[in-house]
Amino acid sequence: MSKPITEYTPEEWEAVCNHCGKCCLIKLQDDDTEEIYYTNVVCRYMDTDTCDCTHYSERCKLVPTCLKLTPDNVDKISWMPKTCAYRALVEGRPRPQRQSIAGRCVSELLVSEEELEDHIVDWEEL
């Protein structure tokens, strides 16, 4: 039997991530329905070819809205993709295969805020 996630070391916790990049997609929320819509737009610090954050250790400082996933908050984030390895762990499911957004996303530097709605995606695996 595996140990509770609250007992994971920082290294064990980081190793759970399958680096799909989906949590880094910019999301829009409908003010009326509160429904979340994913876009194919990612933070300026994401390498869109590898899905690696180019400033990972500084990400929350550089981007105040960047959400650092922890054992204490991951089960409270309803918009986490179903294919997220952290979500699967919390839900007691097997670790999913990596379904990366590499090559399917675009940097926020190339999209204006007014254009974000034009980038909403309906990917099956989210």
PDB file of C-alpha atoms in Angstrom:
ATOM      1  CA  MET A   1       0.000   0.000   0.000  1.00  0.00           C
ATOM      2  CA  SER A   2       1.336   3.431  -0.834  1.00  0.00           C
ATOM      3  CA  LYS A   3       1.737   6.191   1.703  1.00  0.00           C
ATOM      4  CA  PRO A   4      -0.616   9.185   1.962  1.00  0.00           C
ATOM      5  CA  ILE A   5       0.283  12.077  -0.340  1.00  0.00           C
ATOM      6  CA  THR A   6       0.716  14.349   2.665  1.00  0.00           C
ATOM      7  CA  GLU A   7       3.786  12.265   3.540  1.00  0.00           C
ATOM      8  CA  TYR A   8       5.473  12.600   0.129  1.00  0.00           C
ATOM      9  CA  THR A   9       8.855  14.288   0.116  1.00  0.00           C
ATOM     10  CA  PRO A  10       9.163  17.291  -2.233  1.00  0.00           C
ATOM     11  CA  GLU A  11      11.107  15.081  -4.654  1.00  0.00           C
ATOM     12  CA  GLU A  12       8.469  12.323  -4.579  1.00  0.00           C
ATOM     13  CA  TRP A  13       5.730  14.905  -5.140  1.00  0.00           C
ATOM     14  CA  GLU A  14       7.501  16.462  -8.129  1.00  0.00           C
ATOM     15  CA  ALA A  15       8.060  12.995  -9.612  1.00  0.00           C
ATOM     16  CA  VAL A  16       4.285  12.426  -9.800  1.00  0.00           C
ATOM     17  CA  CYS A  17       3.910  15.038 -12.554  1.00  0.00           C
ATOM     18  CA  ASN A  18       3.938  13.615 -16.074  1.00  0.00           C
ATOM     19  CA  HIS A  19       4.752  17.020 -17.617  1.00  0.00           C
ATOM     20  CA  CYS A  20       1.803  17.119 -19.976  1.00  0.00           C
ATOM     21  CA  GLY A  21       1.517  20.904 -19.617  1.00  0.00           C
ATOM     22  CA  LYS A  22      -2.279  20.959 -19.370  1.00  0.00           C
ATOM     23  CA  CYS A  23      -2.374  22.746 -16.038  1.00  0.00           C
ATOM     24  CA  CYS A  24      -0.440  25.576 -17.699  1.00  0.00           C
ATOM     25  CA  LEU A  25      -3.113  26.179 -20.337  1.00  0.00           C
ATOM     26  CA  ILE A  26      -4.825  29.521 -19.877  1.00  0.00           C
ATOM     27  CA  LYS A  27      -8.405  28.946 -18.844  1.00  0.00           C
ATOM     28  CA  LEU A  28     -11.430  31.204 -19.184  1.00  0.00           C
ATOM     29  CA  GLN A  29     -14.418  31.130 -16.868  1.00  0.00           C
ATOM     30  CA  ASP A  30     -17.957  32.050 -17.861  1.00  0.00           C
ATOM     31  CA  ASP A  31     -19.157  34.683 -15.386  1.00  0.00           C
ATOM     32  CA  ASP A  32     -22.746  33.437 -15.523  1.00  0.00           C
ATOM     33  CA  THR A  33     -22.319  29.660 -15.427  1.00  0.00           C
ATOM     34  CA  GLU A  34     -18.828  29.494 -13.854  1.00  0.00           C
ATOM     35  CA  GLU A  35     -17.962  26.874 -16.495  1.00  0.00           C
ATOM     36  CA  ILE A  36     -14.237  26.613 -17.239  1.00  0.00           C
ATOM     37  CA  TYR A  37     -12.986  26.673 -20.829  1.00  0.00           C
ATOM     38  CA  TYR A  38      -9.470  25.637 -21.763  1.00  0.00           C
ATOM     39  CA  THR A  39      -7.550  27.500 -24.434  1.00  0.00           C
ATOM     40  CA  ASN A  40      -4.503  26.283 -26.333  1.00  0.00           C
ATOM     41  CA  VAL A  41      -2.593  29.293 -24.982  1.00  0.00           C
ATOM     42  CA  VAL A  42       0.121  28.835 -22.375  1.00  0.00           C
ATOM     43  CA  CYS A  43       2.226  31.038 -20.146  1.00  0.00           C
ATOM     44  CA  ARG A  44       5.101  32.911 -21.737  1.00  0.00           C
ATOM     45  CA  TYR A  45       7.573  30.768 -19.784  1.00  0.00           C
ATOM     46  CA  MET A  46       6.424  27.426 -21.180  1.00  0.00           C
ATOM     47  CA  ASP A  47       8.550  25.860 -23.877  1.00  0.00           C
ATOM     48  CA  THR A  48       5.773  24.915 -26.312  1.00  0.00           C
ATOM     49  CA  ASP A  49       7.857  22.120 -27.856  1.00  0.00           C
ATOM     50  CA  THR A  50       8.801  20.304 -24.640  1.00  0.00           C
ATOM     51  CA  CYS A  51       6.111  21.448 -22.158  1.00  0.00           C
ATOM     52  CA  ASP A  52       8.817  22.457 -19.709  1.00  0.00           C
ATOM     53  CA  CYS A  53       8.655  25.684 -17.746  1.00  0.00           C
ATOM     54  CA  THR A  54      11.763  27.669 -18.573  1.00  0.00           C
ATOM     55  CA  HIS A  55      11.643  29.379 -15.154  1.00  0.00           C
ATOM     56  CA  TYR A  56      10.183  26.577 -13.031  1.00  0.00           C
ATOM     57  CA  SER A  57      11.753  27.474  -9.687  1.00  0.00           C
ATOM     58  CA  GLU A  58      10.707  31.126 -10.078  1.00  0.00           C
ATOM     59  CA  ARG A  59       7.336  30.556 -11.749  1.00  0.00           C
ATOM     60  CA  CYS A  60       5.109  31.702  -8.893  1.00  0.00           C
ATOM     61  CA  LYS A  61       7.140  34.871  -8.433  1.00  0.00           C
ATOM     62  CA  LEU A  62       7.179  35.718 -12.139  1.00  0.00           C
ATOM     63  CA  VAL A  63       3.523  34.803 -12.653  1.00  0.00           C
ATOM     64  CA  PRO A  64       1.508  35.518  -9.498  1.00  0.00           C
ATOM     65  CA  THR A  65      -1.470  33.583 -10.901  1.00  0.00           C
ATOM     66  CA  CYS A  66       0.654  30.460 -11.432  1.00  0.00           C
ATOM     67  CA  LEU A  67      -0.742  27.749  -9.214  1.00  0.00           C
ATOM     68  CA  LYS A  68       1.745  25.599  -7.371  1.00  0.00           C
ATOM     69  CA  LEU A  69       0.183  22.166  -6.922  1.00  0.00           C
ATOM     70  CA  THR A  70       0.703  20.688  -3.486  1.00  0.00           C
ATOM     71  CA  PRO A  71      -0.575  17.654  -1.588  1.00  0.00           C
ATOM     72  CA  ASP A  72      -2.785  20.088   0.330  1.00  0.00           C
ATOM     73  CA  ASN A  73      -4.494  21.762  -2.628  1.00  0.00           C
ATOM     74  CA  VAL A  74      -4.547  19.340  -5.545  1.00  0.00           C
ATOM     75  CA  ASP A  75      -7.828  17.718  -4.478  1.00  0.00           C
ATOM     76  CA  LYS A  76      -9.522  21.124  -4.240  1.00  0.00           C
ATOM     77  CA  ILE A  77      -8.878  22.232  -7.827  1.00  0.00           C
ATOM     78  CA  SER A  78     -11.903  21.187  -9.845  1.00  0.00           C
ATOM     79  CA  TRP A  79     -10.508  22.221 -13.221  1.00  0.00           C
ATOM     80  CA  MET A  80      -7.531  19.861 -13.116  1.00  0.00           C
ATOM     81  CA  PRO A  81      -7.587  17.740 -16.270  1.00  0.00           C
ATOM     82  CA  LYS A  82      -8.815  14.151 -15.877  1.00  0.00           C
ATOM     83  CA  THR A  83      -5.507  13.001 -17.338  1.00  0.00           C
ATOM     84  CA  CYS A  84      -3.446  14.793 -14.676  1.00  0.00           C
ATOM     85  CA  ALA A  85      -1.186  12.385 -12.793  1.00  0.00           C
ATOM     86  CA  TYR A  86      -1.731  14.337  -9.560  1.00  0.00           C
ATOM     87  CA  ARG A  87      -5.504  14.112  -9.932  1.00  0.00           C
ATOM     88  CA  ALA A  88      -5.295  10.383 -10.669  1.00  0.00           C
ATOM     89  CA  LEU A  89      -3.190   9.877  -7.543  1.00  0.00           C
ATOM     90  CA  VAL A  90      -5.686  11.746  -5.350  1.00  0.00           C
ATOM     91  CA  GLU A  91      -8.598   9.830  -6.894  1.00  0.00           C
ATOM     92  CA  GLY A  92      -6.847   6.474  -6.422  1.00  0.00           C
ATOM     93  CA  ARG A  93      -6.602   5.783 -10.153  1.00  0.00           C
ATOM     94  CA  PRO A  94      -3.570   4.419 -12.025  1.00  0.00           C
ATOM     95  CA  ARG A  95      -1.131   7.016 -13.295  1.00  0.00           C
ATOM     96  CA  PRO A  96      -2.281   8.007 -16.792  1.00  0.00           C
ATOM     97  CA  GLN A  97      -0.028   7.950 -19.801  1.00  0.00           C
ATOM     98  CA  ARG A  98       1.414  11.311 -20.724  1.00  0.00           C
ATOM     99  CA  GLN A  99      -0.851  13.110 -23.164  1.00  0.00           C
ATOM    100  CA  SER A 100       1.226  16.188 -23.813  1.00  0.00           C
ATOM    101  CA  ILE A 101       0.123  19.485 -25.296  1.00  0.00           C
ATOM    102  CA  ALA A 102       3.576  19.897 -26.867  1.00  0.00           C
ATOM    103  CA  GLY A 103       3.206  21.201 -30.404  1.00  0.00           C
ATOM    104  CA  ARG A 104      -0.501  21.961 -29.867  1.00  0.00           C
ATOM    105  CA  CYS A 105      -0.165  25.125 -27.824  1.00  0.00           C
ATOM    106  CA  VAL A 106       0.882  28.706 -28.431  1.00  0.00           C
ATOM    107  CA  SER A 107       2.577  31.225 -26.148  1.00  0.00           C
ATOM    108  CA  GLU A 108       0.530  34.005 -24.610  1.00  0.00           C
ATOM    109  CA  LEU A 109       3.055  36.372 -26.166  1.00  0.00           C
ATOM    110  CA  LEU A 110       1.468  35.627 -29.546  1.00  0.00           C
ATOM    111  CA  VAL A 111      -2.178  36.050 -28.515  1.00  0.00           C
ATOM    112  CA  SER A 112      -3.898  39.201 -27.308  1.00  0.00           C
ATOM    113  CA  GLU A 113      -6.345  39.010 -24.423  1.00  0.00           C
ATOM    114  CA  GLU A 114      -9.175  39.865 -26.841  1.00  0.00           C
ATOM    115  CA  GLU A 115      -8.262  36.823 -28.966  1.00  0.00           C
ATOM    116  CA  LEU A 116      -8.288  34.285 -26.120  1.00  0.00           C
ATOM    117  CA  GLU A 117     -11.871  33.174 -26.815  1.00  0.00           C
ATOM    118  CA  ASP A 118     -10.788  32.293 -30.358  1.00  0.00           C
ATOM    119  CA  HIS A 119      -8.335  29.808 -28.842  1.00  0.00           C
ATOM    120  CA  ILE A 120     -10.813  27.748 -26.792  1.00  0.00           C
ATOM    121  CA  VAL A 121     -10.208  24.040 -27.403  1.00  0.00           C
ATOM    122  CA  ASP A 122     -12.323  20.971 -26.861  1.00  0.00           C
ATOM    123  CA  TRP A 123      -9.671  18.306 -26.621  1.00  0.00           C
ATOM    124  CA  GLU A 124     -11.099  14.912 -25.676  1.00  0.00           C
ATOM    125  CA  GLU A 125      -8.339  14.081 -23.212  1.00  0.00           C
ATOM    126  CA  LEU A 126      -8.719  17.134 -20.971  1.00  0.00           C
TER     127      LEU A 126
END
